[in-house]
Coordinates of C-alpha atoms in Angstrom, one line a residue:
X1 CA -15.0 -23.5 -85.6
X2 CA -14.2 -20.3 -87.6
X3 CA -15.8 -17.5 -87.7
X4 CA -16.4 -14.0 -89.4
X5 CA -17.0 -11.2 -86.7
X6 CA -18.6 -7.9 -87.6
X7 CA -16.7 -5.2 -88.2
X8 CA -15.2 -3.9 -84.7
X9 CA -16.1 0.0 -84.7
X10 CA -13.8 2.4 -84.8
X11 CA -13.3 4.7 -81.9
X12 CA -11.3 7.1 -79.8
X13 CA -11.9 6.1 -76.3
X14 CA -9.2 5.1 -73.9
X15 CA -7.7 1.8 -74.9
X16 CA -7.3 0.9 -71.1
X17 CA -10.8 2.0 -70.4
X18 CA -11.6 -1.3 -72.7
X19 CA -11.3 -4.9 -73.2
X20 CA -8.8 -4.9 -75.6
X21 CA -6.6 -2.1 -73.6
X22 CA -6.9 -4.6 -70.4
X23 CA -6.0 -7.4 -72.7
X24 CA -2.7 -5.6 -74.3
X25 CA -1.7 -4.5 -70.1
X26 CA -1.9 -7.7 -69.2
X27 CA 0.2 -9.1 -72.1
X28 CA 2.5 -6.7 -71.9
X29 CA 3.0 -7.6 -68.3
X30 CA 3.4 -11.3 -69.0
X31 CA 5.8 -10.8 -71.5
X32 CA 9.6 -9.6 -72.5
X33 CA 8.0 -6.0 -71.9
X34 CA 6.8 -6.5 -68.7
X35 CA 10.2 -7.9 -67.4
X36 CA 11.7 -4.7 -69.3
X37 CA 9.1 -2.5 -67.0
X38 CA 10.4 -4.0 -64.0
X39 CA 13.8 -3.3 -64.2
X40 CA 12.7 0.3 -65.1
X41 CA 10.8 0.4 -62.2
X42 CA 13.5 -1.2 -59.8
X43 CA 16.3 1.6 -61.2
X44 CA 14.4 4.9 -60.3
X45 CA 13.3 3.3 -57.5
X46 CA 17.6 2.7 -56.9
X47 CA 17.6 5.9 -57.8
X48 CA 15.1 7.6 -55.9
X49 CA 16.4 6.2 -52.9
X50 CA 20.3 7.0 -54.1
X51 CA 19.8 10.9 -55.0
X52 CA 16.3 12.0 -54.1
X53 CA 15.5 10.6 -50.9
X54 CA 18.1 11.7 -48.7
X55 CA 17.2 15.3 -49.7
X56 CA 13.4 14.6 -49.0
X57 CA 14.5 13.4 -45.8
X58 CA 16.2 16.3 -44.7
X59 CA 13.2 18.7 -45.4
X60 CA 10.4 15.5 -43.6
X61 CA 12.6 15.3 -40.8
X62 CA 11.0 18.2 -38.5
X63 CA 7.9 16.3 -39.6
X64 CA 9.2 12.8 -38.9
X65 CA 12.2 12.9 -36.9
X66 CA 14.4 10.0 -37.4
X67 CA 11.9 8.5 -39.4
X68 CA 11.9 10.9 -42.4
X69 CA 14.5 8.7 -44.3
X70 CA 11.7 5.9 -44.6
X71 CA 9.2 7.9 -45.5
X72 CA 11.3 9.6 -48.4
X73 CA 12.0 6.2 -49.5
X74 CA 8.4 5.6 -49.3
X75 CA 7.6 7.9 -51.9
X76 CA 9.0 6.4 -54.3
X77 CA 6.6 3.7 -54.6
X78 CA 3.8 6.0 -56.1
X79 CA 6.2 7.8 -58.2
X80 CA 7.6 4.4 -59.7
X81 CA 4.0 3.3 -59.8
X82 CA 2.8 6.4 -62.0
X83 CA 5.8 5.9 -64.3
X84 CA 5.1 2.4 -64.8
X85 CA 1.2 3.1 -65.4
X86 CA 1.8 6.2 -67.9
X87 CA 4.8 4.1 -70.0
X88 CA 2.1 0.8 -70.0
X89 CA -1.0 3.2 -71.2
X90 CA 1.4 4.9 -73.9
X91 CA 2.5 1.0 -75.1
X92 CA -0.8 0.4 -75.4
X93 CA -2.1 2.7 -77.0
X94 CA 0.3 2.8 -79.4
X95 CA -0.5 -0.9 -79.7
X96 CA -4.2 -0.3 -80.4
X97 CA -3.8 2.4 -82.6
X98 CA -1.8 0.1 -84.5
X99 CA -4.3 -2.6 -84.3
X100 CA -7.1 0.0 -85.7
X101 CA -5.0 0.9 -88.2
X102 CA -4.5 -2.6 -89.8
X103 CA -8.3 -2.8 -89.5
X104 CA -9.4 0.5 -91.5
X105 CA -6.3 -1.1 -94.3
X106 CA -8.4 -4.4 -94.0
X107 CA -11.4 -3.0 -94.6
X108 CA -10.3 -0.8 -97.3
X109 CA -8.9 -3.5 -99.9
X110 CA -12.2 -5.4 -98.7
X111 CA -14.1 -2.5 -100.0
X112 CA -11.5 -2.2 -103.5
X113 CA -11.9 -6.2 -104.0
X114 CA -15.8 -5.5 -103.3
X115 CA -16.0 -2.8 -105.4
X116 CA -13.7 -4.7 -108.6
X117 CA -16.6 -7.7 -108.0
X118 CA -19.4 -6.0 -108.6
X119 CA -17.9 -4.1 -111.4
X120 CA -16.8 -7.7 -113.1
X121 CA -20.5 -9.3 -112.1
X122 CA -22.0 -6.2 -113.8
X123 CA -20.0 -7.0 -116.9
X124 CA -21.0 -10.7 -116.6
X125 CA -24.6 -10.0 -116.7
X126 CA -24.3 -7.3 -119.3
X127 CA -22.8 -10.0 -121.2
X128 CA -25.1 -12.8 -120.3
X129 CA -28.2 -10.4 -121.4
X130 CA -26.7 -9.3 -124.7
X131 CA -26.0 -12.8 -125.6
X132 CA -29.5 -13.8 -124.5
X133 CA -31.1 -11.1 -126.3
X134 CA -29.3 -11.4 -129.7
X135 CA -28.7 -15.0 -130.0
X136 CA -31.8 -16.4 -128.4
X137 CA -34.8 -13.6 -128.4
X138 CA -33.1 -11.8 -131.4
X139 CA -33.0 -15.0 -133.7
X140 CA -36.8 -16.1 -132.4
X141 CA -37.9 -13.0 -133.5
X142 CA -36.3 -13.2 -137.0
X143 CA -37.9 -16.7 -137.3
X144 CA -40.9 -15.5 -136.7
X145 CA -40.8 -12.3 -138.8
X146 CA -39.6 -14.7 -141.3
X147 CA -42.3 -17.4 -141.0
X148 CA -44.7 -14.4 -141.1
X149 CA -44.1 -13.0 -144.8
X150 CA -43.7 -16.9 -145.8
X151 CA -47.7 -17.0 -145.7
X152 CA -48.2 -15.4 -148.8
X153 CA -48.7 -17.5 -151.8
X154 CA -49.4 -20.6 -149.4
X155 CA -52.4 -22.7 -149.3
X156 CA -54.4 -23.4 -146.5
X157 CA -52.8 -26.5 -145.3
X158 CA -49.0 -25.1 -145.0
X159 CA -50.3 -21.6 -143.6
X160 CA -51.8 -23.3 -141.0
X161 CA -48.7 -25.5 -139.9
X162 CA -47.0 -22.2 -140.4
X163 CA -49.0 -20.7 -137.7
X164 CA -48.4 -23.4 -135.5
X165 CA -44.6 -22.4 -135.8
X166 CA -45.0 -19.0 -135.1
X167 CA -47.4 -19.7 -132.1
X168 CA -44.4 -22.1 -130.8
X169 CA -41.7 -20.1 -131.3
X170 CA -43.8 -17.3 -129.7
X171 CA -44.2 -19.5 -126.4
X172 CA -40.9 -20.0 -126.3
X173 CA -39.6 -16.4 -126.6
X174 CA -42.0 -15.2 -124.1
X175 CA -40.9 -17.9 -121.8
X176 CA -36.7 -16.8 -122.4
X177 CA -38.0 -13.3 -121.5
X178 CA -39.7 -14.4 -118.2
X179 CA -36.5 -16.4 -117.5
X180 CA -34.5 -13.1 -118.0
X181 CA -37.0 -10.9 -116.1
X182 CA -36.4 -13.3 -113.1
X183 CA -33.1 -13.5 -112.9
X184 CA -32.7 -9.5 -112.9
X185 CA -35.7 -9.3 -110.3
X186 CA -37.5 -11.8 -109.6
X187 CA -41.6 -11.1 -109.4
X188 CA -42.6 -12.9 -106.6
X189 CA -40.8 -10.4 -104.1
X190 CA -42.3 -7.2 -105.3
X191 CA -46.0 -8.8 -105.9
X192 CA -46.1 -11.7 -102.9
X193 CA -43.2 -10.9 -100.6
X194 CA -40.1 -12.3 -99.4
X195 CA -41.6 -15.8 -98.1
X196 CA -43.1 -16.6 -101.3
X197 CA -39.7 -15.3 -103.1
X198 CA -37.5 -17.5 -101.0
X199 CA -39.9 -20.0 -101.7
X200 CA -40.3 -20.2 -105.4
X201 CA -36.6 -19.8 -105.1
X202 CA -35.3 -22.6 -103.1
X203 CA -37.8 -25.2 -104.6
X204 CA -36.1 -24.2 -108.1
X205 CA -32.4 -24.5 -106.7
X206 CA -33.2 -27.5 -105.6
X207 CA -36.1 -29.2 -107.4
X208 CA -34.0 -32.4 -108.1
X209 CA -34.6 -33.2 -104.8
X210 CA -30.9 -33.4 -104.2
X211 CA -29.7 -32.6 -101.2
X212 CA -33.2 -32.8 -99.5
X213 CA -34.3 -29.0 -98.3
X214 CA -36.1 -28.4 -95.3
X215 CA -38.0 -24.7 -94.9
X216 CA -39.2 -22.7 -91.9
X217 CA -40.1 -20.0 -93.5
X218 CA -42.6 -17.4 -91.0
X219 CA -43.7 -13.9 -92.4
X220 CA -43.2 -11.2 -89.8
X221 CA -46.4 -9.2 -88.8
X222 CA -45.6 -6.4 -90.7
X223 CA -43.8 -6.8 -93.8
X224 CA -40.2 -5.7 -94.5
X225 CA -39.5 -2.7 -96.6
X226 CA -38.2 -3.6 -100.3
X227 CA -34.3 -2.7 -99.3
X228 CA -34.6 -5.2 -96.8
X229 CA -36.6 -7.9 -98.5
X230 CA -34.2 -8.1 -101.9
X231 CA -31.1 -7.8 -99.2
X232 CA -32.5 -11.0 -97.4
X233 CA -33.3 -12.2 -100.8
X234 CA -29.9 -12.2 -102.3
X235 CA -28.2 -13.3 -99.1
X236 CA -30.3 -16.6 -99.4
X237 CA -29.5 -17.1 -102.6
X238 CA -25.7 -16.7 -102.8
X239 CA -25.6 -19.1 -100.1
X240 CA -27.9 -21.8 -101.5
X241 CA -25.7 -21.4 -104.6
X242 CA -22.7 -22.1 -102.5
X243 CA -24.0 -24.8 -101.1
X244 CA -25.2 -26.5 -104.2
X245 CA -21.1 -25.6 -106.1
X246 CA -19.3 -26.2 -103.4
X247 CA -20.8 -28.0 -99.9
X248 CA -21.6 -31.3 -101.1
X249 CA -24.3 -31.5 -99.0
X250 CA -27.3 -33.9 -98.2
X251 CA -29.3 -31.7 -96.5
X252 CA -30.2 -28.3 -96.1
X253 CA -32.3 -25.8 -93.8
X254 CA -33.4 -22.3 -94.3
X255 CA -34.8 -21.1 -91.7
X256 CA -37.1 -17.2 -91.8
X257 CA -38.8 -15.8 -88.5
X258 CA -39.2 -12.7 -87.2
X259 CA -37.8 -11.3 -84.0
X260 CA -38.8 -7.7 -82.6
X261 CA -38.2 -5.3 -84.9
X262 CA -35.8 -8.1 -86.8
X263 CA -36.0 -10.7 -89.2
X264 CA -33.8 -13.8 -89.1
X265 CA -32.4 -15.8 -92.0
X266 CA -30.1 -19.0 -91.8
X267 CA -29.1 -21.2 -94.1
X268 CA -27.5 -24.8 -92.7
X269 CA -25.9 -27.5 -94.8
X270 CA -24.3 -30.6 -93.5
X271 CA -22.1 -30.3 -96.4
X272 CA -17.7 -30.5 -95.9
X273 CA -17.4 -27.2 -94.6
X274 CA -16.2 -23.9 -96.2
X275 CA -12.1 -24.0 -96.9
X276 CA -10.8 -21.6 -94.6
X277 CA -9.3 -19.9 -97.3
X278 CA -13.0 -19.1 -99.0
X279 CA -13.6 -17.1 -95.5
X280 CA -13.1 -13.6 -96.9
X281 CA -14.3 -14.6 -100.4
X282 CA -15.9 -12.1 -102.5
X283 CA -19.3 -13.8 -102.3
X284 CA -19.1 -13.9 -98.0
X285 CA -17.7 -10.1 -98.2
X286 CA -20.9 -9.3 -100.8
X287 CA -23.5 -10.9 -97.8
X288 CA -21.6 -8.6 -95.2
X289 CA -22.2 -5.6 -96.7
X290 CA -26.2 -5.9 -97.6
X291 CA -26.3 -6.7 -93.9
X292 CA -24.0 -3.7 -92.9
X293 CA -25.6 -1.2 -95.2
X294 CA -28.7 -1.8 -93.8
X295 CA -27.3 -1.9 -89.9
X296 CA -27.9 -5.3 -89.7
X297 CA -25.6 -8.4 -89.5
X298 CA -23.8 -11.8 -90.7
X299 CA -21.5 -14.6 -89.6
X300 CA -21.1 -17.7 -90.6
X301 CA -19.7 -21.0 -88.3
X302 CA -17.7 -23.5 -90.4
X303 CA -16.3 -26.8 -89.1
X304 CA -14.5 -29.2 -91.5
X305 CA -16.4 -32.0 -92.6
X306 CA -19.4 -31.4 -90.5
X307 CA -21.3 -28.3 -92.3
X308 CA -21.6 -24.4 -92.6
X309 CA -24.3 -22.0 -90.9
X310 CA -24.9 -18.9 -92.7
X311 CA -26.8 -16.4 -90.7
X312 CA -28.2 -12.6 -91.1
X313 CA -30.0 -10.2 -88.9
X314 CA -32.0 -7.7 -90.5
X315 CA -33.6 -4.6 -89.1
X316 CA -37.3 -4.7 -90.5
X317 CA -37.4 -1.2 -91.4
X318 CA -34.0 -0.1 -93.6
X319 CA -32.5 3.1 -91.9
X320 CA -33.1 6.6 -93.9

């Protein structure tokens, strides 16, 4: 099973005081660098014993009497036993620092490929809309302005199916015009709410009947605020579009309920599985960040020929 984890914070505590440090200091230990410790450790203690102790023994022996030489041997264990724990914290560090640092490079060309996406799908629907509006609502328009000074000089007969052309043509633009309105924004969120959104949405994704959806969708008590709603929104909807390009699925769950002071959305195919490759795709990375920015969060569990589980957690109220 693969997953995507949330972003690991970035911090400046201790590395040893956490997981991860305990993690590297026991790695380090099982390893090449632990056998390279040792031997560190064995040689001062060699040489504690060679140089230093006989020296401490000479100053412990009015103490100790004859058995001053021991203890001055002794002491080396806590001195080799400091070295050894100041050398292993500085390794590790270094190591997590290291580790952080490939993170925040990480994140940063996630943000530049985010950032060169939305600038391309901005284009695309630029595009899209200027296409739509001269070629489709621009032409209607001239048909009908057209049709319009046509009715002079007409009898009553060919004004009349005249008319009727206009009226058509009419019904048509205005319906091209809803179609665009929805696609920008669609209506039902702002006037009904998310449930009824998700809704109309899914039951026009999939109104072929094919694969066979299955919704759970439950309203929270209080309803979302609008940053929250269009983030849940658009999270549903990129992944029902990848399941219908890409999953080849039979069936399909979204699931909506409220928990606390959050709102749960999942999204389950039974479909091939994403391509491990499509992980840290543009459209997964786009999902992330509407969670994120609203301090929130996503994963998503993949297994290969057995199905995908998109889920968000959304804070009910989005943060000032």
């Amino acid at each position: 099973m693969s997953t995507i984890p949330p972003s690991p914070p970035v911090g400046t505590a201790d590395p040893q005081a956490t997981p991860n440090g305990r993690a590297d200091l026991r790695a380090r230990l099982r390893g090449r660098s632990g056998l390279v410790l040792c031997l560190l450790m064995a040689a001062v203690a060699v040489l504690w014993m060679a140089l230093a102790a006989p020296r401490v023994a000479l100053e412990l022996r009015p103490l100790f009497g004859d058995a001053s030489r021991w203890v001055a041997c002794a002491l080396s264990v806590p001195i080799v036993t400091a070295m050894l724990f100041l050398m292993l914290r500085r390794s590790c560090s270094d190591a997590r620092e290291a580790e952080l640092t490939a993170h925040l490079q990480r994140q940063q060309q996630e943000l530049h490929a985010l950032a060169g996406h939305l600038i391309e799908v901005q284009e695309k629907e630029r595009r899209t809309l200027s296409r739509e509006l001269h070629d489709d609502i621009g032409q209607a328009i001239s048909a009908i302005k057209m049709g319009a000074t046509s009715l002079d000089g007409e009898d009553e007969a060919v004004r009349q199916e005249i008319v009727g052309e206009i009226v058509a043509m009419c019904d048509q633009t205005i319906g091209k015009l809803r179609d665009i309105s929805t696609l920008l924004r669609p209506p039902q969120l702002d006037a009904l709410g998310l449930v009824a959104a998700l809704r109309w949405q899914c039951e026009r994704l999939f109104r072929s009947g094919r694969p066979v959806l299955e919704l759970d969708l439950t309203a929270p008590a209080e309803r979302p605020d609008p940053a929250v709603e269009l983030a849940c929104f658009r999270i549903a909807q990129e992944a029902l579009t990848n399941v219908l390009r890409h999953s080849g699925a039979t069936r399909v769950t979204v699931t909506l309920a409220p928990r606390d002071e959050e709102i749960l959305l999942s999204v389950i195919d039974d479909g091939r599985g994403l391509d491990p490759e499509r992980l840290n795709g543009l459209g997964l990375i786009t999902m992330r960040e509407r969670a994120q920015q609203l301090g929130g969060t996503f994963d998503i569990e993949t297994v290969a020929d057995a199905g995908t589980c998109v889920r968000a957690c959304l804070p009910l109220r989005a943060p000032a």
